[in-house]
Coordinates of C-alpha atoms and ligand atoms in Angstrom, one line a residue:
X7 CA -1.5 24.7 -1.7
X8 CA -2.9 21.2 -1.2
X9 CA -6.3 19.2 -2.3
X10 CA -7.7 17.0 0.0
X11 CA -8.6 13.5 -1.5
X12 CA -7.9 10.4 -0.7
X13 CA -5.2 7.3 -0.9
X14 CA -6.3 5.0 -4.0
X15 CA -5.1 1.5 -2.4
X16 CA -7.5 0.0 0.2
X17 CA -10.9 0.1 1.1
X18 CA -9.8 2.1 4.2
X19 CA -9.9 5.3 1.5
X20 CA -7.1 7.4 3.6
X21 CA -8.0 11.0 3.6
X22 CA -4.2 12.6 1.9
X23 CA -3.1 15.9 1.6
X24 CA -1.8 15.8 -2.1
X25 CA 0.7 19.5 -2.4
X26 CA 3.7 19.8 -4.9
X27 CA 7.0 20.2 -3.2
X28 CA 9.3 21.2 -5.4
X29 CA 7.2 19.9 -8.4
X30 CA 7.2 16.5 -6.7
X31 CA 3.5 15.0 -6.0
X32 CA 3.5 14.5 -2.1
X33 CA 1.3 12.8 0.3
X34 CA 0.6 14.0 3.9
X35 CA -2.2 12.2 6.3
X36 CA -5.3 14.3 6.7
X37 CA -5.9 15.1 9.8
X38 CA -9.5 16.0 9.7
X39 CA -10.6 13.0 7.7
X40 CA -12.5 10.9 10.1
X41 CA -11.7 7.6 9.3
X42 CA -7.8 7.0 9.3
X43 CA -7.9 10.9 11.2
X44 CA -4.2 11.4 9.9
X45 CA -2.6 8.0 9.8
X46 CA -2.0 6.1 6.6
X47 CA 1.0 3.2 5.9
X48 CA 3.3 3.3 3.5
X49 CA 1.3 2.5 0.5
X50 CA -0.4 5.9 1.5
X51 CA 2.4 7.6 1.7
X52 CA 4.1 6.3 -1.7
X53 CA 1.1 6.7 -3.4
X54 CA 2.1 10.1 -5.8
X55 CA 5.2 8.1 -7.1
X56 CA 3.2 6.7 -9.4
X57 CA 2.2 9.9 -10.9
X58 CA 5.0 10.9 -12.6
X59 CA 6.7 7.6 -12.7
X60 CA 9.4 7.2 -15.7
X61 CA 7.5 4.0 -17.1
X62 CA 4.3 5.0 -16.9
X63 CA 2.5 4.7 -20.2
X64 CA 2.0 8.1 -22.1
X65 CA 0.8 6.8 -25.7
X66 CA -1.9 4.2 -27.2
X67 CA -0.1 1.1 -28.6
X68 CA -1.0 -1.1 -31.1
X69 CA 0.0 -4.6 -31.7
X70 CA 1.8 -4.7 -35.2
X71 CA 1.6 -7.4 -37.9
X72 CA 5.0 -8.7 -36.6
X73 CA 4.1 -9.5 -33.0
X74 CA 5.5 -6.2 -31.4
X75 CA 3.3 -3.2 -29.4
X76 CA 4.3 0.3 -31.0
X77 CA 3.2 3.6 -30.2
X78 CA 0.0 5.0 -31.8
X79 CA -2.6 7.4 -31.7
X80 CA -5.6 8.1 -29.5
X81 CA -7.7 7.8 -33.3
X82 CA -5.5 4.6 -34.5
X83 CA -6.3 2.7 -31.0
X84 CA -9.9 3.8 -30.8
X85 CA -10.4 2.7 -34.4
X86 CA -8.8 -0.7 -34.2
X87 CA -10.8 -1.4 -30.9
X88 CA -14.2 -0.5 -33.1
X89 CA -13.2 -2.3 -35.8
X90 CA -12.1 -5.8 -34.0
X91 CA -15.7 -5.3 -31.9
X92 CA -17.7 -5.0 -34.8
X93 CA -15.9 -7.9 -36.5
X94 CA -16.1 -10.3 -33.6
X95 CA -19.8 -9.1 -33.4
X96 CA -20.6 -9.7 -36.7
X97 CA -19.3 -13.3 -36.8
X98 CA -19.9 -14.8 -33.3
X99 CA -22.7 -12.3 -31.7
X100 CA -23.1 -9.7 -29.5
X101 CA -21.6 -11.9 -26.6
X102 CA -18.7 -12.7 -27.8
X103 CA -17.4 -9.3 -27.1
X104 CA -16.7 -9.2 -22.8
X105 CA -15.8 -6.5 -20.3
X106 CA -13.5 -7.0 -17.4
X107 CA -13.1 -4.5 -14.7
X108 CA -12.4 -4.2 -11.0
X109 CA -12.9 -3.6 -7.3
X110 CA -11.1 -0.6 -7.2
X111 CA -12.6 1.6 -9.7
X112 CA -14.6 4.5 -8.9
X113 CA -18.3 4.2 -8.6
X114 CA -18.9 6.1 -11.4
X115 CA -16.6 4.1 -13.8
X116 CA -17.9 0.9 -12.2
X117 CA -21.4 1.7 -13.5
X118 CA -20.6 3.1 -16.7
X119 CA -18.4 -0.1 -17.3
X120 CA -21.6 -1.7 -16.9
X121 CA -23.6 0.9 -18.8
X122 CA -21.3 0.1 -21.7
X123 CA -21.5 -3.6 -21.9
X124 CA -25.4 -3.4 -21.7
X125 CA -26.3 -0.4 -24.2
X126 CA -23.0 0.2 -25.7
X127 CA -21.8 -3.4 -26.7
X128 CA -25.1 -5.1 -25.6
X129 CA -23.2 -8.1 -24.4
X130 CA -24.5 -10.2 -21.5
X131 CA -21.2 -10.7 -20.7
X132 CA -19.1 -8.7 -18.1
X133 CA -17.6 -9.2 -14.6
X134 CA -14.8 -8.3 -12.4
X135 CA -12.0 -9.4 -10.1
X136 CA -14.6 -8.6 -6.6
X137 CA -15.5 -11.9 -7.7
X138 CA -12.1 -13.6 -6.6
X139 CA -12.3 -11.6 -3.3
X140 CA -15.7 -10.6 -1.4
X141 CA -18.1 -13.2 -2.7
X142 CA -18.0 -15.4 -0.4
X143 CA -18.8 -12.8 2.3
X144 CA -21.3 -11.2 0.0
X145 CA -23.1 -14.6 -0.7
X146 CA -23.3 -15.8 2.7
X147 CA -24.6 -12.1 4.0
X148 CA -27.4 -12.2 1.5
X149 CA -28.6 -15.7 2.4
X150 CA -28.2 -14.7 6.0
X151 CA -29.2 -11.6 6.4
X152 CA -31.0 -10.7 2.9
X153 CA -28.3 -7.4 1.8
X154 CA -24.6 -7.5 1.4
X155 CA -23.1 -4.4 3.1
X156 CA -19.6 -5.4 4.3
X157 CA -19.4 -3.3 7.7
X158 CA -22.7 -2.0 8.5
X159 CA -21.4 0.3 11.1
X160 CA -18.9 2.5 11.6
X161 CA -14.7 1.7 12.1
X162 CA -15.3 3.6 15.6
X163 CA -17.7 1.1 16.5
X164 CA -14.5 -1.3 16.8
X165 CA -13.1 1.3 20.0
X166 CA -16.5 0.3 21.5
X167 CA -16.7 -3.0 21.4
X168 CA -15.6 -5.4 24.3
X169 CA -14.9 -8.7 22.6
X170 CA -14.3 -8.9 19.3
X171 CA -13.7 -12.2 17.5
X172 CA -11.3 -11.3 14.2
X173 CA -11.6 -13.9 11.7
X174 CA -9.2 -14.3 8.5
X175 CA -7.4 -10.5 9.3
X176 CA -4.4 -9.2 9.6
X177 CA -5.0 -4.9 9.3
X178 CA -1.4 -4.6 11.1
X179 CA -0.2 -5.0 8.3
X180 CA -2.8 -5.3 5.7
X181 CA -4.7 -1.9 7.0
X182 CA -2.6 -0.5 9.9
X183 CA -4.5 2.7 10.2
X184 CA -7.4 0.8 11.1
X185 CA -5.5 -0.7 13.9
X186 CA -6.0 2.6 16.3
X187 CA -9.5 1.5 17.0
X188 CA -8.4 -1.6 17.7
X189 CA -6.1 -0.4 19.9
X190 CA -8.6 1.9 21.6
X191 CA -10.4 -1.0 22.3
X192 CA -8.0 -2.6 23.9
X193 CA -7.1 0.5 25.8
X194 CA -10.7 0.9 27.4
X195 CA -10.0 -2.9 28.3
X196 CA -11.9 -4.4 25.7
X197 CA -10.7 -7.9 24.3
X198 CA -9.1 -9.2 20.7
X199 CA -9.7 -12.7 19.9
X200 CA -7.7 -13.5 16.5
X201 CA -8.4 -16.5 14.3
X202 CA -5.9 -17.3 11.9
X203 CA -3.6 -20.1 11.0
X204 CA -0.3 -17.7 11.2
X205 CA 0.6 -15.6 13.9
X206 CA 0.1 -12.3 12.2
X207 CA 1.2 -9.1 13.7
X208 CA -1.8 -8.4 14.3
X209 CA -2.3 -12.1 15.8
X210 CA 0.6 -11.4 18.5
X211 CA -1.5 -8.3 19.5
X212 CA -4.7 -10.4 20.5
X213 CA -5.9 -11.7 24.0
X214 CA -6.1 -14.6 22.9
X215 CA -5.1 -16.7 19.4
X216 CA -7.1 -19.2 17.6
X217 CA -4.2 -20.5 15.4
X218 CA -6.9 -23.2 13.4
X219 CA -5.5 -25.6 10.8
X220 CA -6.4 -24.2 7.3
X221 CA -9.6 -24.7 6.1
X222 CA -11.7 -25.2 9.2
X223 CA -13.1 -22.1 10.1
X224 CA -16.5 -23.0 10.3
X225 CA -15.8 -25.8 12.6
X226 CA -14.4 -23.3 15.0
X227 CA -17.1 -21.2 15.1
X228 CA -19.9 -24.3 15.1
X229 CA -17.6 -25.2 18.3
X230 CA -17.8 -21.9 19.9
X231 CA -21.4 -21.7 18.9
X232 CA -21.7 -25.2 20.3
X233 CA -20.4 -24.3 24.2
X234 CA -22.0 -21.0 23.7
X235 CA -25.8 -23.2 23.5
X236 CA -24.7 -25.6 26.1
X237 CA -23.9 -23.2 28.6
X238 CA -27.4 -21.0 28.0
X239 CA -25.7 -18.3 26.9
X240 CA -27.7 -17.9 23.5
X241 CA -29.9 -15.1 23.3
X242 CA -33.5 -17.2 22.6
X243 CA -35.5 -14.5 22.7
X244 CA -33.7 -12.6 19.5
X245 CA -33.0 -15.6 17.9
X246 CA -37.1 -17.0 18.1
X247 CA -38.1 -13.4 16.7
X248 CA -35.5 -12.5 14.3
X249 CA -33.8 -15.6 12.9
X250 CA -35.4 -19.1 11.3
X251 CA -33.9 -22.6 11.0
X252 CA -32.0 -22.5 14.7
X253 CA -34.0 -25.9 15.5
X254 CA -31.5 -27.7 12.5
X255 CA -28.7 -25.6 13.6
X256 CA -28.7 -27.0 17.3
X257 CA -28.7 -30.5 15.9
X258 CA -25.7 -29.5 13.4
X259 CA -23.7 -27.7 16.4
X260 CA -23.9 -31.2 19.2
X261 CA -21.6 -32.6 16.9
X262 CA -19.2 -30.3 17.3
X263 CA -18.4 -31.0 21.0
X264 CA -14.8 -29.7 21.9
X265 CA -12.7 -32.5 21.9
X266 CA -13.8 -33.1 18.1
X267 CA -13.3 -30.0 17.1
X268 CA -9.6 -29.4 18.7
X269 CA -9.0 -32.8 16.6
X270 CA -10.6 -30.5 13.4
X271 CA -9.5 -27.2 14.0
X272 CA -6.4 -27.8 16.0
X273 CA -7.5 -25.2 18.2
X274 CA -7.4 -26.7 22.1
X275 CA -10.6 -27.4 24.0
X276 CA -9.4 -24.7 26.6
X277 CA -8.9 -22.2 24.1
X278 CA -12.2 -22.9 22.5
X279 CA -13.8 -22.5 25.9
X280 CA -11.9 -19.5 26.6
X281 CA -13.6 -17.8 23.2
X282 CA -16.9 -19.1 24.3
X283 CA -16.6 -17.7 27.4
X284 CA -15.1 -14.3 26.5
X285 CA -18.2 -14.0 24.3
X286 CA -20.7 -15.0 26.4
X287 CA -19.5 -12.5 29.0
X288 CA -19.9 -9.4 26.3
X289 CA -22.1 -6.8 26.7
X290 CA -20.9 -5.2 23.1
X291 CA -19.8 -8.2 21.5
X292 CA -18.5 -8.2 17.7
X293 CA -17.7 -10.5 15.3
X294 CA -16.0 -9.7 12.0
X295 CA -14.6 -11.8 9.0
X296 CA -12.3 -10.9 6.1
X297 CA -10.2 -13.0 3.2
X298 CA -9.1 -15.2 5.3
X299 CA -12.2 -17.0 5.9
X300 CA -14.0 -16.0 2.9
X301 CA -11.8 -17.0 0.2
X302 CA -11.7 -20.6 0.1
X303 CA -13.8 -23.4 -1.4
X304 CA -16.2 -23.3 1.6
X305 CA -16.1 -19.7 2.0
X306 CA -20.0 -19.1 2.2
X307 CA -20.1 -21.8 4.5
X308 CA -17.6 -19.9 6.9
X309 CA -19.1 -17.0 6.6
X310 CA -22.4 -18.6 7.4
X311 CA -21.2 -20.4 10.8
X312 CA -19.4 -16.8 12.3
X313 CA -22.9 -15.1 11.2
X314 CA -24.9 -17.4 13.2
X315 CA -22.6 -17.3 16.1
X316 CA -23.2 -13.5 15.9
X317 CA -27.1 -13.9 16.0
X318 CA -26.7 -15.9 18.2
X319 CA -25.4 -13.5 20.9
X320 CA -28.3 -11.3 20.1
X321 CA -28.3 -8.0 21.6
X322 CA -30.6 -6.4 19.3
X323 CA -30.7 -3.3 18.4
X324 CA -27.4 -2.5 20.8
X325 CA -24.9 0.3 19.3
X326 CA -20.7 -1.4 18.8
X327 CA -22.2 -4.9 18.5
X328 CA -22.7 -6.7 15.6
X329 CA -21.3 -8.8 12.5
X330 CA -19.2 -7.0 9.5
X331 CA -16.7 -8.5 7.0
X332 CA -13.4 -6.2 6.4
X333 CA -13.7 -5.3 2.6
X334 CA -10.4 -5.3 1.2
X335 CA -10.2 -3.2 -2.8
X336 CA -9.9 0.0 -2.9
X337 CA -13.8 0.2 -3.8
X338 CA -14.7 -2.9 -2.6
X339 CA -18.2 -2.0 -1.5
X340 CA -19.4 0.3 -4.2
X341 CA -17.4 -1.9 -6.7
X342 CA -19.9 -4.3 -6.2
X343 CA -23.0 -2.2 -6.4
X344 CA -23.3 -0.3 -9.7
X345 CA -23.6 -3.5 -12.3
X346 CA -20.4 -4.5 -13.2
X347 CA -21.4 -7.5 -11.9
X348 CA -22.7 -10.4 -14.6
X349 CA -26.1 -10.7 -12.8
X350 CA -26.4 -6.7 -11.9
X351 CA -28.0 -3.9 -12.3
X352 CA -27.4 -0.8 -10.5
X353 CA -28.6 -0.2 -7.4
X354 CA -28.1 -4.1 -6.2
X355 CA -30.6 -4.9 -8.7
X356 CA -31.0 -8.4 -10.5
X357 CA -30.8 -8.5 -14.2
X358 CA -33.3 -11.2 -14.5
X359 CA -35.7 -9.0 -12.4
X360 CA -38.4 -6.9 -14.7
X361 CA -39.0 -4.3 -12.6
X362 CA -35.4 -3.6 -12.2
X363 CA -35.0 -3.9 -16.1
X364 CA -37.5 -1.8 -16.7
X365 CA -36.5 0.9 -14.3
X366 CA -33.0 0.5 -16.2
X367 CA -34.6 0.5 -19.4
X368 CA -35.9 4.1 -18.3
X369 CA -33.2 5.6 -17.1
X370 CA -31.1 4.7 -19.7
X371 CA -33.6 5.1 -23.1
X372 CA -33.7 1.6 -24.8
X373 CA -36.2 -0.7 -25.1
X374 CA -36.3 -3.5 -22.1
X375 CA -35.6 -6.3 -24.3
X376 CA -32.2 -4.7 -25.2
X377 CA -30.8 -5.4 -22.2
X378 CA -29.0 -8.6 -21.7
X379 CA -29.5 -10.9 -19.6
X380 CA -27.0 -12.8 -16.9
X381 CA -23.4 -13.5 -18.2
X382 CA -21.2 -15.7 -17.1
X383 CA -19.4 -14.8 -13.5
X384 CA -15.5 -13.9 -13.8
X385 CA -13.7 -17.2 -13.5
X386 CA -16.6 -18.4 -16.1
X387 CA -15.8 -15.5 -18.6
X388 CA -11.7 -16.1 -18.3
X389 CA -11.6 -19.5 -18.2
X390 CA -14.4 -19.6 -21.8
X391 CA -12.1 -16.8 -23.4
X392 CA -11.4 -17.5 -27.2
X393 CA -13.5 -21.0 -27.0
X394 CA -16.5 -21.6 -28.9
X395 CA -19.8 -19.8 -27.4
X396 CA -17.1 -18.1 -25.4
X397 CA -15.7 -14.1 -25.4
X398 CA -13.7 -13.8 -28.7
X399 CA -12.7 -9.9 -27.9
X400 CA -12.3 -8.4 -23.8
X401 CA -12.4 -4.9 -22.6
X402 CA -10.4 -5.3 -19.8
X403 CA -10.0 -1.9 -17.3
X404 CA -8.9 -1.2 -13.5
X405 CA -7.9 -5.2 -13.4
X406 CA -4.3 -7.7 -14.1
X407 CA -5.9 -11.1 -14.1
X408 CA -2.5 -12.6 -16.0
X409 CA -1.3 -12.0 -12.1
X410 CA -4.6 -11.8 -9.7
X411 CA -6.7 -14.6 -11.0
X412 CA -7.3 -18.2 -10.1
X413 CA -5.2 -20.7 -12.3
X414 CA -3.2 -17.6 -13.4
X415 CA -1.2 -19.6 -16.0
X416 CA -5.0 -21.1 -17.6
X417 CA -6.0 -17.7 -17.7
X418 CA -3.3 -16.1 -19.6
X419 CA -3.4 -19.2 -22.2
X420 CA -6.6 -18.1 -22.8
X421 CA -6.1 -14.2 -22.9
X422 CA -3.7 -14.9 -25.8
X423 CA -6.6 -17.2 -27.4
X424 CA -8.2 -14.0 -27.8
X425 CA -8.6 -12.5 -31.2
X426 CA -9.0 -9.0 -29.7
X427 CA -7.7 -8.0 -25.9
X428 CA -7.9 -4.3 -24.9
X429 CA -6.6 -3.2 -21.8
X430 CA -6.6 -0.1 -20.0
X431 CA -3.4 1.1 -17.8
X432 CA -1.0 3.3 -16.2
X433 CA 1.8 0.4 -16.6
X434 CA 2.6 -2.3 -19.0
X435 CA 1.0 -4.7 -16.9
X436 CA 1.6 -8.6 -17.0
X437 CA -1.9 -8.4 -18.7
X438 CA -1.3 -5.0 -21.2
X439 CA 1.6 -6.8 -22.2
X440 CA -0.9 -9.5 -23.7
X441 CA -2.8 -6.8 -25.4
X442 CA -3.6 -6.1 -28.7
X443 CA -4.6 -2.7 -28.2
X444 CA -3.2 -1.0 -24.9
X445 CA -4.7 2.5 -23.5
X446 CA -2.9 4.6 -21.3
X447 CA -5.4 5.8 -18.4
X448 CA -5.4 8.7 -15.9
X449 CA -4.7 8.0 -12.5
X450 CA -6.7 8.0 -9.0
X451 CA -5.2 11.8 -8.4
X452 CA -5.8 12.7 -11.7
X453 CA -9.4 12.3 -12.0
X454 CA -12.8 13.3 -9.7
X455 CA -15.2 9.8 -8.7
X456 CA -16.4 8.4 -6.1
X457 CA -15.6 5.3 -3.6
X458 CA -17.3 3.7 -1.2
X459 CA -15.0 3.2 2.0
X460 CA -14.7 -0.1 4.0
X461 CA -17.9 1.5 6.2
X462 CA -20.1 2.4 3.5
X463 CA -19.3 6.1 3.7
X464 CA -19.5 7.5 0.1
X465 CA -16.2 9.2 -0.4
X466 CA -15.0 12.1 -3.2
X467 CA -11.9 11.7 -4.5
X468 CA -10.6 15.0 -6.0
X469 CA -9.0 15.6 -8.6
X470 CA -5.4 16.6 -7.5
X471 CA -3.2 16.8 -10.5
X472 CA -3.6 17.2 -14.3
X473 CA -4.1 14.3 -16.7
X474 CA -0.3 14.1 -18.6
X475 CA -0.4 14.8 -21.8
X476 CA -0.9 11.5 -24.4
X477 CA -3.2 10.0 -21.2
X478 CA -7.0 10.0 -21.0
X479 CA -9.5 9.5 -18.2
X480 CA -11.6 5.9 -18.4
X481 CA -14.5 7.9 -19.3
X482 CA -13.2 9.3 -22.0
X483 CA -12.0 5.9 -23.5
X484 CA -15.4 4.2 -23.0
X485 CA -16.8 7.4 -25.0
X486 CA -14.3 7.4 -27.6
X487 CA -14.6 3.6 -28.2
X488 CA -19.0 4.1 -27.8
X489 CA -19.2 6.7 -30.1
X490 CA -17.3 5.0 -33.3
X491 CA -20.0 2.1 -32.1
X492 CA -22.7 4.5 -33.3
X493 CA -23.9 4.6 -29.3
X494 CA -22.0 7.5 -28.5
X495 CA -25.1 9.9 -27.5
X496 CA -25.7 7.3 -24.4
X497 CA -22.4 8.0 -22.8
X498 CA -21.6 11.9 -23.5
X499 CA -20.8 12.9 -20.3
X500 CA -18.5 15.6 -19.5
X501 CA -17.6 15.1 -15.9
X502 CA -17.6 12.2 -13.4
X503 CA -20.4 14.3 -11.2
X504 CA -22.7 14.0 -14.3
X505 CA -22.0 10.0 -14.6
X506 CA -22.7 10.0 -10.9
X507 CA -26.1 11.9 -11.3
X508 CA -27.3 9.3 -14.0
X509 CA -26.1 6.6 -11.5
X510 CA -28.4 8.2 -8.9
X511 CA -31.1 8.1 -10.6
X512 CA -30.2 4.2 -11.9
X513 CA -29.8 3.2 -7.9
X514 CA -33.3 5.0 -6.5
X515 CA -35.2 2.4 -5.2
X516 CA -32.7 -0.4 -5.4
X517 CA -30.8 -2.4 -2.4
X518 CA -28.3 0.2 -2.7
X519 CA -30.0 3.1 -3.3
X520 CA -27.5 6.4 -3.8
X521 CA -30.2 8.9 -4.8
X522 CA -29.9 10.8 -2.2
X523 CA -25.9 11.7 -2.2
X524 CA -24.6 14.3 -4.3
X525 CA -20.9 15.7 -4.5
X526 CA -22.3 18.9 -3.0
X527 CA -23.5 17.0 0.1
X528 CA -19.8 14.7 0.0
Ligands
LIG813 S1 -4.5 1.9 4.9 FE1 -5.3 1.6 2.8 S2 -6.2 3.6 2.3 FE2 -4.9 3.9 4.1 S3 -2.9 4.6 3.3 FE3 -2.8 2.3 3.6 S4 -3.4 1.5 1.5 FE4 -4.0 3.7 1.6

């Protein structure tokens, strides 16, 4: 007997086939899951060892008066958590109390997380760790193209494409079951072009190799773009009907002639011409980004340059063409779509928006003006932890900033600034460690949600095994710490599938509108 569900890692969202052999949790590819269609890599296939592992947590602890966590009950943890809120609240305001969570968190927990902060702690202030990896791509696909949807087409599309440009990725190793439409494309004689300053794996597979000096991404693509408009090969028509602003972008691009840019980029003239002319040749041209590119100091601006080269090349309306960025957490799309974000609402929605606020005010039963407004964006909310105006007490779940974060040292100086820090975990995490209070959580396998896979294909991941005993789902917690708030009756849901039916009805009519999925339908 085995449950179909899927791999809790990467934004791939392997289909597995979790079974028990011999009591031990084991993973098999599913063959009849569409996207990876049987393959995973061996974060797939190790996945169950965290199940049972022998230093997963199994008990609440509580920091003591001498400095030391100790083992305590579900009541004792819940109560402490209560108690430091309400004190922090009482002294320094509502928003002084933070949430923290993360990219790989289901969609359900992702927009009660952001349920809680609004109606349960009514703090302005939460975030999460999506902001240290897709905003750059998510920034520069809103100003460009007005919605950020990572890959707005299928992974088959890649098999179908004949050039592809591959900025900032390395899925041989980062996302190897992806790599079989690659290599399907390449098999129907399509080309790889590769940009990246090492040569990846996935680099020494490519046609050709861009190998561009750190940092100068956008001048590689401003001196594609540039031999792409000097040879005629941009696509006027599309770009005078669909796009604005190529007038300022032409004068931009004829200073980033070839020679310059090999002097920029360190990417030769002839290789730069070979790009251009590889894409100018395409019929199904396609041009995606990922970390790489997008998480530096100029990320947006990267971003920006590789979508215009994309418009550029036109071909409207033309299946397995196109732009897409790679998304990279587990639920790296969806993650950034239910309000967990410091400006968000769900569906996409801005918190400074009335309508939105008022549709939100609806669905969830308070009065519009209860809901905060915009909080301060993740680095903002660590780097102002225990300082005055700052968070004095975080809720921190599905993240490990003492590890993941910019200025990783700065941040941890000011996690232990904190006069209350709750975090929620399967480990003793560089970050639980820090903790006053520490919860243990269910894991991916032990708990139904949703995900939203690196295509935007809405995802159920079944529950596969039970919750061990002394462990409690994230829904639970957020109840349990909600309901000695006195805001308990706005988060008593039973089941993920009924958090996901509020969320439905919280998303209709936004950017990212999930009203009409249901796990029935998944
Ligand atoms: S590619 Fe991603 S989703 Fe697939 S097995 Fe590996 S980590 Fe898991």
């Amino acid at each position: 007997m085995d449950t179909a569900t899927h791999c809790p890692y990467c934004a791939f969202q392997c289909g597995i086939r979790l079974s028990a052999v011999d009591d031990v949790p084991t993973v098999a590819g599913d063959a009849d899951f569409p996207v990876n269609k049987g393959a995973l890599c061996i974060k797939g296939f190790t996945a169950a060892d965290t199940l049972a592992h022998r230093d997963r947590l199994r008990t609440p602890l509580i920091r003591t008066a001498r400095g030391i966590l100790e083992p305590a009950s579900w009541d004792a943890a819940l109560n402490r958590i209560a108690d430091g809120i309400r004190t922090v609240q009482a002294t320094h305001g509502p928003d002084a109390v933070g949430v923290f969570g993360g990219g790989s968190l289901t969609n359900e927990k992702t927009y009660l997380l952001g349920k809680f902060a609004r109606v349960g702690l009514r703090t302005r202030n939460i975030d999460y760790n999506g902001r240290f990896c897709m905003s750059s791509a998510a920034g520069a696909a809103i100003k460009a193209l007005g919605v950020d949807r990572g890959l707005p087409f299928p992974v088959e599309d890649i098999a179908h494409a004949d050039v592809i440009l591959l900025v900032g990725s390395n899925p041989a190793e980062t996302m190897p079951p992806l790599m079989q439409y690659f290599q399907a494309q390449r098999a129907a004689g399509g080309t790889l072009i590769v940009v990246d300053p090492r040569r990846t794996v996935t680099a020494k597979s490519a046609s050709l190799h861009l190998r561009l000096t750190p940092g100068s991404d956008a001048a590689v693509a401003n001196g594609i773009l540039h031999l792409l408009v000097k040879r005629g090969a941009v696509d006027l028509d599309f770009v005078r009907e669909r796009t604005e602003g190529f007038d300022q972008l032409r004068g931009v691009l004829a200073t980033y002639w070839p020679e310059r840019v090999e002097k920029i980029t360190g990417v030769s003239e002839g290789q730069l011409v070979s790009a251009a002319t590889l894409l100018a040749n395409a019929r199904r041209p396609m041009v995606l980004t990922a970390r790489g590119a997008e998480q530096q100091a100029q990320g947006v601006t990267n971003v920006l340059a590789f979508i215009n080269l994309a418009l550029a090349l036109g071909k409207r309306g033309q299946p397995f063409t196109g732009f897409g960025t790679i998304t990279g957490q587990g639920n790296g799309q969806g993650g950034r779509e239910h309000g967990q974000k410091a400006d968000q609402l769900p569906g996409y929605r801005k918190i400074d928006d009335p309508a939105a606020r008022a549709h939100m005010a609806a669905v969830w039963g308070i009065p519009e003006h209860e809901i905060p407004g915009p909080g301060r964006s993740a680095y903002e909310l660590l780097d102002d932890l225990g300082r005055e105006g700052g968070v004095r007490a975080l809720l921190l779940i599905g993240s490990n900033p003492v590890v993941s974060a910019p200025r990783a040292l700065h941040v941890e100086q000011r996690l232990r600034s904190l006069d209350l820090l709750v975090v929620a975990d399967f480990f003793l995490s560089e970050t639980a460690s820090l903790a006053d209070v520490v919860l243990p959580s269910a894991q991916w396998a032990e708990e139904e949600g949703t995900m939203t896979n690196v295509e935007g294909r809405v995802i159920l991941r079944r529950r596969a095994a039970t919750i061990p005993e002394g462990v409690r789902c994230d829904l639970d917690i957020i109840r349990g710490i909600a309901e000695r708030l006195g805001r308990g009756g706005h988060f008593a849901f039973e089941s993920a599938a009924e958090v996901f039916d509020e969320l439905r009805r919280a998303s209709a009519g936004g950017v990212a509108d999930y009203s009409g999925i249901t796990y029935a339908k998944i």
